[in-house]
PDB file of C-alpha atoms in Angstrom:
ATOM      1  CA  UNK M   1      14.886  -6.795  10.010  1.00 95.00           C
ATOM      2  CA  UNK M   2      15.466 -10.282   8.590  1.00 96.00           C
ATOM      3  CA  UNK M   3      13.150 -13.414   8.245  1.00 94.00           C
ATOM      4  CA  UNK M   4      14.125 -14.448  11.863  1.00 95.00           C
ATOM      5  CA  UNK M   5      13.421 -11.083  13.349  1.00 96.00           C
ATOM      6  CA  UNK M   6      10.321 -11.144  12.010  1.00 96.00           C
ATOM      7  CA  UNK M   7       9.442 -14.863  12.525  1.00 96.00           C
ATOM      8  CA  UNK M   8       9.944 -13.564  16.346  1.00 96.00           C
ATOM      9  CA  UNK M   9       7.860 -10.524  16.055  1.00 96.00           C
ATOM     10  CA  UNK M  10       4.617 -12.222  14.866  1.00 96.00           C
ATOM     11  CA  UNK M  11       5.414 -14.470  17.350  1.00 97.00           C
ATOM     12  CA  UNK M  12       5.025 -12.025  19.934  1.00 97.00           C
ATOM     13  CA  UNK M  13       2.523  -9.732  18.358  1.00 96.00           C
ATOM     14  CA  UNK M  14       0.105 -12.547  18.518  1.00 96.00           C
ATOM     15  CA  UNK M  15       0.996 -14.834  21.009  1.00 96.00           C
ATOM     16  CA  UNK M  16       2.397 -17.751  18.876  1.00 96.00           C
ATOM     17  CA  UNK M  17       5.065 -20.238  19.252  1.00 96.00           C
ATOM     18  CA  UNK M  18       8.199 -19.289  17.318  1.00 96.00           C
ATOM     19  CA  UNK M  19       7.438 -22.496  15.402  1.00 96.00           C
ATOM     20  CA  UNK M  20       3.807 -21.698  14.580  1.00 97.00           C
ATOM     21  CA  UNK M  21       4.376 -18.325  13.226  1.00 97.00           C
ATOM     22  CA  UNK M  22       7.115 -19.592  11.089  1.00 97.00           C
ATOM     23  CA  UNK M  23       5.013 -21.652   9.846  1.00 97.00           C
ATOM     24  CA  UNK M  24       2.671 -18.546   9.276  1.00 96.00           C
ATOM     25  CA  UNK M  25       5.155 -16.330   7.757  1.00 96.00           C
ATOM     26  CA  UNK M  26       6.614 -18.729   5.334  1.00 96.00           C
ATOM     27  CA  UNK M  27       2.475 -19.846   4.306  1.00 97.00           C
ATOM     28  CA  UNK M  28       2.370 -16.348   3.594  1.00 96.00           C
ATOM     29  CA  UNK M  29       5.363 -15.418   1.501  1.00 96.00           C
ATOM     30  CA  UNK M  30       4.460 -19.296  -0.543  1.00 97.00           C
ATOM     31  CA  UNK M  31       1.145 -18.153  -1.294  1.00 97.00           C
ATOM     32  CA  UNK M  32       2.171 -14.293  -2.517  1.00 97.00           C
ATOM     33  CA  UNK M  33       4.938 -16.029  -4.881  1.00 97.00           C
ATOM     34  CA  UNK M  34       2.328 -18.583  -6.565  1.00 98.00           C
ATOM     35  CA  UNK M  35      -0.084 -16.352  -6.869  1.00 97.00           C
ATOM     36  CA  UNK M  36       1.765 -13.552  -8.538  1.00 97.00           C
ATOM     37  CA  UNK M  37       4.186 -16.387 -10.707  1.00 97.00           C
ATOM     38  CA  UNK M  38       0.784 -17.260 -11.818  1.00 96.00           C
ATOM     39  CA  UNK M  39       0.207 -13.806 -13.441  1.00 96.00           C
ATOM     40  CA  UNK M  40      -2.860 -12.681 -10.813  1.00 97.00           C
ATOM     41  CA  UNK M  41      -2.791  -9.702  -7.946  1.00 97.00           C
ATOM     42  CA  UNK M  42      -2.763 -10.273  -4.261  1.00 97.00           C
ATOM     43  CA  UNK M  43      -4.174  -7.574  -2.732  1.00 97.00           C
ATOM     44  CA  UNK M  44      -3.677  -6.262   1.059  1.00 96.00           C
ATOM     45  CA  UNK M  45      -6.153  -3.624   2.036  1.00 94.00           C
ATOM     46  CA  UNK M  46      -3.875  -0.722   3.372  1.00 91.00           C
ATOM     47  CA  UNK M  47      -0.664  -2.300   3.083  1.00 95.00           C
ATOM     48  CA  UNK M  48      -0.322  -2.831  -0.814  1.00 97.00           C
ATOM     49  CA  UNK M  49      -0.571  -4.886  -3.982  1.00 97.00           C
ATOM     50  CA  UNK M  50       1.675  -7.680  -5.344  1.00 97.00           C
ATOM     51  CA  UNK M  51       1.285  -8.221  -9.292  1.00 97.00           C
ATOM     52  CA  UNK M  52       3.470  -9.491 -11.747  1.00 97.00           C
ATOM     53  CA  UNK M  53       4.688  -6.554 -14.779  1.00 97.00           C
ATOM     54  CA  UNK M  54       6.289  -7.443 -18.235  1.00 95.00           C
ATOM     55  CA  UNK M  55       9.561  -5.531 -18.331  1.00 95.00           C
ATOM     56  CA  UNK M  56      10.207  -5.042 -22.331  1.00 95.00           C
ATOM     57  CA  UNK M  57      13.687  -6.360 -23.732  1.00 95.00           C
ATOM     58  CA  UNK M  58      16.163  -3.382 -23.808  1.00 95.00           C
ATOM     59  CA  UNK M  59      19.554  -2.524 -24.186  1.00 94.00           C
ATOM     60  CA  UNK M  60      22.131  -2.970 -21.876  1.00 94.00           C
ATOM     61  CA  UNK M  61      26.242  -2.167 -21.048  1.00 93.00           C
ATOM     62  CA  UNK M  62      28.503  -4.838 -19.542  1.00 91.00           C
ATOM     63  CA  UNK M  63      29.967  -2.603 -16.771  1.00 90.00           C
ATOM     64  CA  UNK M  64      32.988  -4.698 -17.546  1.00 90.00           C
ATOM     65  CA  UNK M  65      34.349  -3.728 -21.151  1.00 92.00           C
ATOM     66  CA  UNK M  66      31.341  -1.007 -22.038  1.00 89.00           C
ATOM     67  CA  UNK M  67      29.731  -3.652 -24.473  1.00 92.00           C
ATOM     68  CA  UNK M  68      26.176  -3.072 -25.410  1.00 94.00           C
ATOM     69  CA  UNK M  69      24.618  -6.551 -24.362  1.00 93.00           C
ATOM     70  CA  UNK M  70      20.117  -7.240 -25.364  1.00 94.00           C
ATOM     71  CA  UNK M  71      18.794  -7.832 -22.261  1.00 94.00           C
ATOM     72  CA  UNK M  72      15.201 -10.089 -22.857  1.00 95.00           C
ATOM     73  CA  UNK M  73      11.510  -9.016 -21.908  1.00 95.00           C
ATOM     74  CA  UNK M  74      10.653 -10.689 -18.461  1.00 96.00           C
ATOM     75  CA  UNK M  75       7.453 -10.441 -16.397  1.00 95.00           C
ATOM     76  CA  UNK M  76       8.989  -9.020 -12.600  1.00 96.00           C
ATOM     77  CA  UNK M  77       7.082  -9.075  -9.630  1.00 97.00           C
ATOM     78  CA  UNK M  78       5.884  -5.169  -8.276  1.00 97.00           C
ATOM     79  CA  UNK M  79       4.826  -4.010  -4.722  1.00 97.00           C
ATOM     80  CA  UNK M  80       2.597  -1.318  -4.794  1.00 96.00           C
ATOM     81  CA  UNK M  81       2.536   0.225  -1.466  1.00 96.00           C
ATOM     82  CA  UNK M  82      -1.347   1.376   0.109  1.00 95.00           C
ATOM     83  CA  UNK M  83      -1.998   4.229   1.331  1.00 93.00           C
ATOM     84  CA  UNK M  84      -1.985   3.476   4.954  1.00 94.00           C
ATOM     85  CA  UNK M  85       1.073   2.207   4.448  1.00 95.00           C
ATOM     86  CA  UNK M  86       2.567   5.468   2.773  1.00 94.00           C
ATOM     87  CA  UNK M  87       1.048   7.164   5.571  1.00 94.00           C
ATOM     88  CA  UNK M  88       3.213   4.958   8.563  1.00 94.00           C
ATOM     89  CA  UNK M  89       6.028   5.512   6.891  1.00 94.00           C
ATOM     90  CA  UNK M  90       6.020   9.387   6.464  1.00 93.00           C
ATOM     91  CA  UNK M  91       4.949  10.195   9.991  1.00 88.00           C
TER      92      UNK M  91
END
């Protein structure tokens, strides 16, 4: 499923324009990205966590000639799935 599928899915889910839950979805996916770039936790009761995670610097190989390259500590975003979550998708 891609960002129009599911633009048209919460559309029809709860009876909104195409336009107004576009509008809904992308308000959504804005607010998880600032709030996690800002280095805090959104939290979905059931479905999961967002957080951001410092990744420590580490060695890498350039799949091209086998050099060892340094690759830098970042801070990634993580999903954390929830439990009821887990649970839909193992039925």
């Amino acid at each position: 499923m891609n960002q129009g599928e599911l633009i048209q899915e919460v559309a029809d889910q709860a009876n909104l324009t195409k336009t107004q839950a576009q509008d809904v979805v992308r308000a959504l996916l804005k607010t998880i990205m600032k709030v996690v770039a800002d280095g805090d936790k959104v939290t979905l009761v059931g479905f999961g966590s967002f957080e951001p995670k410092m990744r420590s610097a580490r060695e890498g190989r350039n799949p091209k000639n086998g050099e060892t390259i340094q690759i830098p500590a970042a801070r990634v975003p993580t999903f954390s799935a929830g439990k009821f979550f887990k649970e839909a998708v193992n039925k």
